[in-house]
Tab-separated table of C-alpha atoms and ligand atoms in Angstrom:
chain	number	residue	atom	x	y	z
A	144	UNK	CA	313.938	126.484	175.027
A	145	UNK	CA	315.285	129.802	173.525
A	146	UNK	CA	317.626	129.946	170.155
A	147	UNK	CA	320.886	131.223	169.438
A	148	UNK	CA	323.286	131.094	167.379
A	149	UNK	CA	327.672	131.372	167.045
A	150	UNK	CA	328.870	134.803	166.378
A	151	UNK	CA	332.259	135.464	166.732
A	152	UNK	CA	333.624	139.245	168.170
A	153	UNK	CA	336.327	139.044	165.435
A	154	UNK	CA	337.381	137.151	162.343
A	155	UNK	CA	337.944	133.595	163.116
A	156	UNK	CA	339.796	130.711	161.936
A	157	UNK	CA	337.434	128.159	162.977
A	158	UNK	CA	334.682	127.113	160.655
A	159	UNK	CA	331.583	126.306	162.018
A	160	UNK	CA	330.564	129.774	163.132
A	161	UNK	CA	328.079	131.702	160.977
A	162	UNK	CA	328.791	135.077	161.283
A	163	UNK	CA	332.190	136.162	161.886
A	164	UNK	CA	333.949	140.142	160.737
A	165	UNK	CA	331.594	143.196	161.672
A	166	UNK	CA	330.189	142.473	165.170
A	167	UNK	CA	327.422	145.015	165.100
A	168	UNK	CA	325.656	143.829	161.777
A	169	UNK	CA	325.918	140.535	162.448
A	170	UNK	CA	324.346	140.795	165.828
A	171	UNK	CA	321.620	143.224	164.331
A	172	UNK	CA	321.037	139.979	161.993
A	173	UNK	CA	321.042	137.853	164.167
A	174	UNK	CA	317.764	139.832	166.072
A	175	UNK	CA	316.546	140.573	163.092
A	176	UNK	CA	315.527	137.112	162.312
A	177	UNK	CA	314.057	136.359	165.250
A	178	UNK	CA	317.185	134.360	167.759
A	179	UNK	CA	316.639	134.754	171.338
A	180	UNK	CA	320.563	134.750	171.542
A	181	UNK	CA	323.961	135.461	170.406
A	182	UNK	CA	326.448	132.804	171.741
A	183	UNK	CA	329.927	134.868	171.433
A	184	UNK	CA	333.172	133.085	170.520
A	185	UNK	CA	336.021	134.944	172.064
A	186	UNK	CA	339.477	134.659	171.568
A	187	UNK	CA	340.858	136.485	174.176
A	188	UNK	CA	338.484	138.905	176.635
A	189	UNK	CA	341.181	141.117	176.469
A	190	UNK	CA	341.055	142.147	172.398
A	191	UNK	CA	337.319	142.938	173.502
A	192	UNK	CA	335.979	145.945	174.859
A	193	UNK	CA	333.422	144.608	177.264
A	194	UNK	CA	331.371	147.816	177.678
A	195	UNK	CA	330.723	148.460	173.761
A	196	UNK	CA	329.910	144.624	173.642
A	197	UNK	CA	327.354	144.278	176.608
A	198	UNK	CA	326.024	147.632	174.408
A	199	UNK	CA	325.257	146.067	171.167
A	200	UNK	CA	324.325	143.268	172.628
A	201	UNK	CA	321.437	145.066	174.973
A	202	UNK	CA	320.968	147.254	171.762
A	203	UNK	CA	319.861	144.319	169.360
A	204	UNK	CA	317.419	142.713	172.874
A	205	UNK	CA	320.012	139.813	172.460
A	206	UNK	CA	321.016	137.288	175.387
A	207	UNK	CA	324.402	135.738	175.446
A	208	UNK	CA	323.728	131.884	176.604
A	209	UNK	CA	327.227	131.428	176.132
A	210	UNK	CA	331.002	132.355	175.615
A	211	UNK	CA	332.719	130.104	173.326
A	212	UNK	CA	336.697	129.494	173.944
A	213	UNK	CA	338.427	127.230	171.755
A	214	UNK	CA	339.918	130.207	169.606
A	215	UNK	CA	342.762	130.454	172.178
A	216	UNK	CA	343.741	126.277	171.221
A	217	UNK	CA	342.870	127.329	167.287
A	218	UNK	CA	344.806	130.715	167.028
A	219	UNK	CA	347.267	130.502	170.294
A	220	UNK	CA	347.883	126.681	170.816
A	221	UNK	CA	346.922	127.032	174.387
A	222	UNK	CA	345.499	124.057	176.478
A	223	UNK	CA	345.107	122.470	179.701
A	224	UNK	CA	347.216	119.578	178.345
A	225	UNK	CA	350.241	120.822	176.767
A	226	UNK	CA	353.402	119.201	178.098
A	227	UNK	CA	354.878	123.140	179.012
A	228	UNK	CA	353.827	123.618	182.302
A	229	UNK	CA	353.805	127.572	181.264
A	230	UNK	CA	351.151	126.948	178.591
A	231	UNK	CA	348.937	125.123	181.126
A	232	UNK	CA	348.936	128.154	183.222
A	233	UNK	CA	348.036	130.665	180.618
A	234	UNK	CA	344.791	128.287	179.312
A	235	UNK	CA	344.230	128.384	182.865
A	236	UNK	CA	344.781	131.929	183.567
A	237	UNK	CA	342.347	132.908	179.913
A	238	UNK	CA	339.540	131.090	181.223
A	239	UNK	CA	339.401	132.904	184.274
A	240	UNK	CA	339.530	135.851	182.473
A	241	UNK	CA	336.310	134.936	180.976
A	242	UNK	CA	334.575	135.301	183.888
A	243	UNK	CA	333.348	138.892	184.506
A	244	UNK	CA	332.170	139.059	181.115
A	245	UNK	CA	330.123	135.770	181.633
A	246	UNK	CA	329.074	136.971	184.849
A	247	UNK	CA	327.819	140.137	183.603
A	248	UNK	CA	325.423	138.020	180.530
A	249	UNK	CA	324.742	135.081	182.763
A	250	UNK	CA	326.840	133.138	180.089
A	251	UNK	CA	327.974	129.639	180.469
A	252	UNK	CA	331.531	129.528	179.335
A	253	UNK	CA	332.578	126.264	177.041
A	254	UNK	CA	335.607	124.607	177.885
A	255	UNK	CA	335.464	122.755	173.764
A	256	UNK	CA	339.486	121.932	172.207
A	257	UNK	CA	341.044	123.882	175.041
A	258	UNK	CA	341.069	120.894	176.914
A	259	UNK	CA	343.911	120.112	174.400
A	260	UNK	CA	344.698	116.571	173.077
A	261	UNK	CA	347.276	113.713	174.322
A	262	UNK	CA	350.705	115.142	173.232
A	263	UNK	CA	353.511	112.895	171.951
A	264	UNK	CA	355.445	111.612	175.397
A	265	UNK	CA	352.739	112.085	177.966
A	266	UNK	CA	350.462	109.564	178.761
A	267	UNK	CA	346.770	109.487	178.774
A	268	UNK	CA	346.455	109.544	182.714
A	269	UNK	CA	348.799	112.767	182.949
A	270	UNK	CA	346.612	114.339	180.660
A	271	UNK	CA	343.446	113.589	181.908
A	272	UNK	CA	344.942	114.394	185.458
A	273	UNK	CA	345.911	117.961	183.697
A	274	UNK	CA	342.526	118.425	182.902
A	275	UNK	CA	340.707	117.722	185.702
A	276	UNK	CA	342.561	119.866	187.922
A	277	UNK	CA	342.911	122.539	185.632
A	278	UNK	CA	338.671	122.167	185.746
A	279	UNK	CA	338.141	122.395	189.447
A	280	UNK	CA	340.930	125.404	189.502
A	281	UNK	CA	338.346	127.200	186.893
A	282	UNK	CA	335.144	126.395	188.292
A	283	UNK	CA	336.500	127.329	191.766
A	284	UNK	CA	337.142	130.778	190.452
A	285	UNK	CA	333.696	131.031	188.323
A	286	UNK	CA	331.802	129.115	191.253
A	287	UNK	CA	332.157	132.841	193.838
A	288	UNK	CA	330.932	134.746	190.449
A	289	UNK	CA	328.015	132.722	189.569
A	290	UNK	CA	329.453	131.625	186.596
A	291	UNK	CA	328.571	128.189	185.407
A	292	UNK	CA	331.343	126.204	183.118
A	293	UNK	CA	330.372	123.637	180.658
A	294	UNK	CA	332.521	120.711	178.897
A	295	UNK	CA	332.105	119.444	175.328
A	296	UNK	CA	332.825	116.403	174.457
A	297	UNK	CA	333.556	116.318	170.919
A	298	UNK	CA	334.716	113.704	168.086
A	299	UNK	CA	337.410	111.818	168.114
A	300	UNK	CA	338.771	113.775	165.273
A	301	UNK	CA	338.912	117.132	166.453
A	302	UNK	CA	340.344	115.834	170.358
A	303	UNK	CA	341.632	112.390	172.033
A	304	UNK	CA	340.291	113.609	175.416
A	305	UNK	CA	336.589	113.341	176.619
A	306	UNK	CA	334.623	112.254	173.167
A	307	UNK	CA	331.335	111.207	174.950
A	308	UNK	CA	328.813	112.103	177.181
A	309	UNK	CA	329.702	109.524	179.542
A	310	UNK	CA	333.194	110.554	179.696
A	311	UNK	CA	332.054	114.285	180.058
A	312	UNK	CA	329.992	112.679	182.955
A	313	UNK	CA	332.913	110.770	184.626
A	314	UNK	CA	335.112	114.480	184.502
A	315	UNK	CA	332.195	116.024	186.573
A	316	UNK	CA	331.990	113.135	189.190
A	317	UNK	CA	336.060	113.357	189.587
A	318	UNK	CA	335.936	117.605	189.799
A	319	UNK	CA	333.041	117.769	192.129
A	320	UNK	CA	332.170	121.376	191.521
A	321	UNK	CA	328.306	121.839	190.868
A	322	UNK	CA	329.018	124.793	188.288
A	323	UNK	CA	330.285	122.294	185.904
A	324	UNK	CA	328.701	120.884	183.817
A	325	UNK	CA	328.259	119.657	180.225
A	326	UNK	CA	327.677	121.039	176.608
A	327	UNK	CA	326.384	118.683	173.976
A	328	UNK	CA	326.978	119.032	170.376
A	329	UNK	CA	324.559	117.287	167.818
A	330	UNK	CA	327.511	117.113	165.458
A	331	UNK	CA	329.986	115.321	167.725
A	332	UNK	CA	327.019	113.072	169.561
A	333	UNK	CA	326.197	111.782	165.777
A	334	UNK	CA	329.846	110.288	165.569
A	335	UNK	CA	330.076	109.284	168.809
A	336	UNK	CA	327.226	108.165	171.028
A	337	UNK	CA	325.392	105.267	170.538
A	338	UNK	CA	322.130	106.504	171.045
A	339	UNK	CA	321.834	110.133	170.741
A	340	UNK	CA	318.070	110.089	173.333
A	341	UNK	CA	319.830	107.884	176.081
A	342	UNK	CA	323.122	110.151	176.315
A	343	UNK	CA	320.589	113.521	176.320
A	344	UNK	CA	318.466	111.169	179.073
A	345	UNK	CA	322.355	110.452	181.100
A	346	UNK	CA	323.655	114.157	181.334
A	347	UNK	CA	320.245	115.922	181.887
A	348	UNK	CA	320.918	116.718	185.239
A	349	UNK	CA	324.096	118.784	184.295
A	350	UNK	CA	323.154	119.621	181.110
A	351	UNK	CA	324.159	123.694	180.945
A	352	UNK	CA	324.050	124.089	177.046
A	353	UNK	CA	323.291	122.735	173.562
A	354	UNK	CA	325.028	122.930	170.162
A	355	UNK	CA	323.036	122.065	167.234
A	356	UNK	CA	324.605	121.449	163.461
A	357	UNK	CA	323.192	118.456	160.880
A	358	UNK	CA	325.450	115.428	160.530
A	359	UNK	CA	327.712	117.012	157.561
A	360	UNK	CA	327.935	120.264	159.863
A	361	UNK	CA	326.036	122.124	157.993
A	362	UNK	CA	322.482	123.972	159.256
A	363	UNK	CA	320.242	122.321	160.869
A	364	UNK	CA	317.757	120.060	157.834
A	365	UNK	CA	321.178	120.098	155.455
A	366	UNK	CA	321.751	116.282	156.769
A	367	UNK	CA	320.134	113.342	158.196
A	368	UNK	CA	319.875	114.329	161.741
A	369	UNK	CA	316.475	113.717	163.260
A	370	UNK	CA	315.977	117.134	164.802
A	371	UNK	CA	312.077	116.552	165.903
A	372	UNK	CA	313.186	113.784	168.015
A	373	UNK	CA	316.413	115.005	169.569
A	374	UNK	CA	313.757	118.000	170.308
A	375	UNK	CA	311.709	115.535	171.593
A	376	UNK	CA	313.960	113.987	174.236
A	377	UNK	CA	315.309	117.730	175.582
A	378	UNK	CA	311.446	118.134	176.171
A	379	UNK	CA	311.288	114.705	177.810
A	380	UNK	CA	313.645	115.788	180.164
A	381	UNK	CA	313.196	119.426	180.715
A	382	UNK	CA	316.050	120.778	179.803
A	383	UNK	CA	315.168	124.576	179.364
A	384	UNK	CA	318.488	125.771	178.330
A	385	UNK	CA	319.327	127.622	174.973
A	386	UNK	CA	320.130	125.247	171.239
A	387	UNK	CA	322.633	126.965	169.705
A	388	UNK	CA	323.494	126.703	166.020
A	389	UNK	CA	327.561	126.074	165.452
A	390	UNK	CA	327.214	125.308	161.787
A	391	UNK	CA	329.341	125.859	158.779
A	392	UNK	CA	328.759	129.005	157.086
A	393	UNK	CA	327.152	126.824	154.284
A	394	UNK	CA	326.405	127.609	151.345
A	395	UNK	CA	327.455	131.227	153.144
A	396	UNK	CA	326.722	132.672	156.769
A	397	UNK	CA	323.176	134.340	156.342
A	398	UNK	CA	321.447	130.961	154.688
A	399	UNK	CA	323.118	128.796	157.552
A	400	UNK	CA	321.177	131.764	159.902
A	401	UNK	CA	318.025	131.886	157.955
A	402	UNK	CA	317.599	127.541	157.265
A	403	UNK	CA	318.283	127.181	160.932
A	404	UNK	CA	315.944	129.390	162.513
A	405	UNK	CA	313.678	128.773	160.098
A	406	UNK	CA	314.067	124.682	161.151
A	407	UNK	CA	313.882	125.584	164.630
A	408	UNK	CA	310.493	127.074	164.411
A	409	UNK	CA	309.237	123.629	162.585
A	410	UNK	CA	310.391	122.450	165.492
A	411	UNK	CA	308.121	124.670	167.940
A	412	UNK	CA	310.766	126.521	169.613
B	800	LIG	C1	333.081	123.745	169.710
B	800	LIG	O1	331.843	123.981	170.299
B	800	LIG	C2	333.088	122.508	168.933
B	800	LIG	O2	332.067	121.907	168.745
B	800	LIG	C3	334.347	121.976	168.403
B	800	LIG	O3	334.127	121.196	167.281
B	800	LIG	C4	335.431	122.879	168.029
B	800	LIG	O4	335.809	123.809	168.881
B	801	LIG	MN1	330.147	122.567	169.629
C-alpha cells in the first residue's frame, strides 16, 4: 500500500483537505515528507493547466492515486440529482471532463457529494434512478480511456444518497460497468457501518481507493479509530491500492501532514 494525501490545485471551501493555496510548495511538502502521492481535488479541469500540473507533479516524483470532485457540489451546486434537468447535464458533462487528466496519472476519479442529495419534491427512487444512470453514462466514457471511477459513500450528514458500503455495492451491481467501483472513507465508515473489517471484507473486490481521517476528522491517531486493525483487514484482503489522508487541517495543514505520515509508518506502510 502506498500513501497520499488531499491537496487541492486552488483554495478550497471544503475542510478536510490539508494543504490548499500555493500548489507547488505544497506538493514539494508533500514529497518532502516522504508520501508516495498527491490525491488532487479539482474544481473544475478547466481552471487547471494540465501541462504545468502533470510538471510539478513529475517534478516532486509524486503519483496522483486520485482526482477528487466534490468542489463542483461545494462551490457550483452541481449534482447528478438536482431536480433541473440542465444541472444534471453539466455534473455529468464535468466529470467527463476529468478524464484525460486522470488518464494521463492513472487516477481514479471520486464521484463523493456530487452525487447530490434527495431534493425537496423528488422522491428517493427518481434520485437514485438519476444517479445510476448518470454513473453508467460516466464510466462508459472513462471505461474507452482506462479510467477507473470510484463512489463514496459517506455519512448521513453530509448526503441522503448511498451512506454505506453495501449501498455503494448495490449502485455497482445496478450500473454494471467494471470501472466502477468504490472509495471508502474511515471517517464516514465510523458513523455508518456496523463493523468497519466486514464492510472492508464486502467491497474488496471493487475496492479502487481509500480515505483515511480519525473519528473527529482530524489526522490519523487524533481519535479513537483503530488504525492497526483497519490496516490489518486491507492486508487480509489484498487490497494494494493507495490510503489517502482527507483530514482537517488540524491544529493547521503541515501537523495534519506530518502526524499522519508519521502514523502511517507505525503502521508499516
Ligand atoms: C470526500 O472524499 C468526502 O469524504 C466527503 O466528506 C466530502 O466531499
Ligand atoms: Mn472521503
Amino acid at each position: 500500500m502506498k500513501k497520499a494525501i488531499v491537496v487541492s490545485t486552488h483554495t478550497a471551501q471544503f475542510n478536510a483537505v490539508a494543504f490548499k493555496g500555493n500548489l507547488e510548495a505544497n506538493l514539494a511538502r508533500v514529497a518532502s515528507l516522504g508520501y508516495d502521492g498527491a490525491e488532487l481535488a479539482i474544481r473544475d479541469p478547466r481552471a487547471v493547466d494540465a501541462e504545468a500540473l502533470v510538471g510539478l507533479v513529475r517534478k516532486y516524483g509524486l503519483g496522483v492515486p486520485a482526482i477528487g470532485t466534490g468542489q463542483a457540489w461545494g462551490e457550483e451546486g452541481l449534482s447528478f440529482t438536482d431536480p433541473d434537468a440542465g444541472v444534471r447535464r453539466a455534473a455529468v458533462e464535468r466529470v467527463k471532463s476529468h478524464v484525460p487528466l486522470a488518464s494521463r496519472f492513472g487516477a481514479v476519479i471520486i464521484i463523493g457529494l456530487l452525487r447530490g442529495i434527495v431534493r425537496p419534491g423528488v422522491s428517493r427512487e427518481q434520485a437514485w434512478a438519476w444517479m445510476v444512470e448518470a454513473l453508467r453514462e460516466c464510466a462508459e466514457a472513462a471505461l474507452s480511456a482506462n479510467v477507473r471511477i470510484a463512489i463514496e459513500p459517506i455519512n448521513r450528514y453530509e448526503t441522503t444518497l448511498v451512506n454505506t458500503a453495501a449501498e455503494g455495492l448495490a449502485v455497482l451491481e445496478q450500473v454494471g460497468l467494471p470501472n466502477l467501483g468504490l472509495l471508502l472513507d474511515t471517517f464516514h465508515m465510523n458513523i455508518e457501518e456496523p463493523d468497519i473489517h466486514e464492510s472492508i471484507r464486502a467491497a474488496a473486490p471493487r475496492l479502487f481507493h481509500f480515505h483515511v481521517a480519525d473519528s473527529n476528522r482530524w489526522y490519523p491517531g487524533a481519535g479513537h479509530l483503530d488504525f492497526p486493525r483497519i490496516v490489518a483487514t486491507l492486508r487480509e484482503v489484498g487490497y494494494d491500492g493507495y490510503v489517502s489522508v482527507e483530514a482537517m487541517p488540524m491544529p493547521d495543514g503541515d501537523t495534519c501532514a506530518v502526524e499522519s505520515i508519521k502514523a502511517m509508518r507505525a503502521w508499516g506502510l
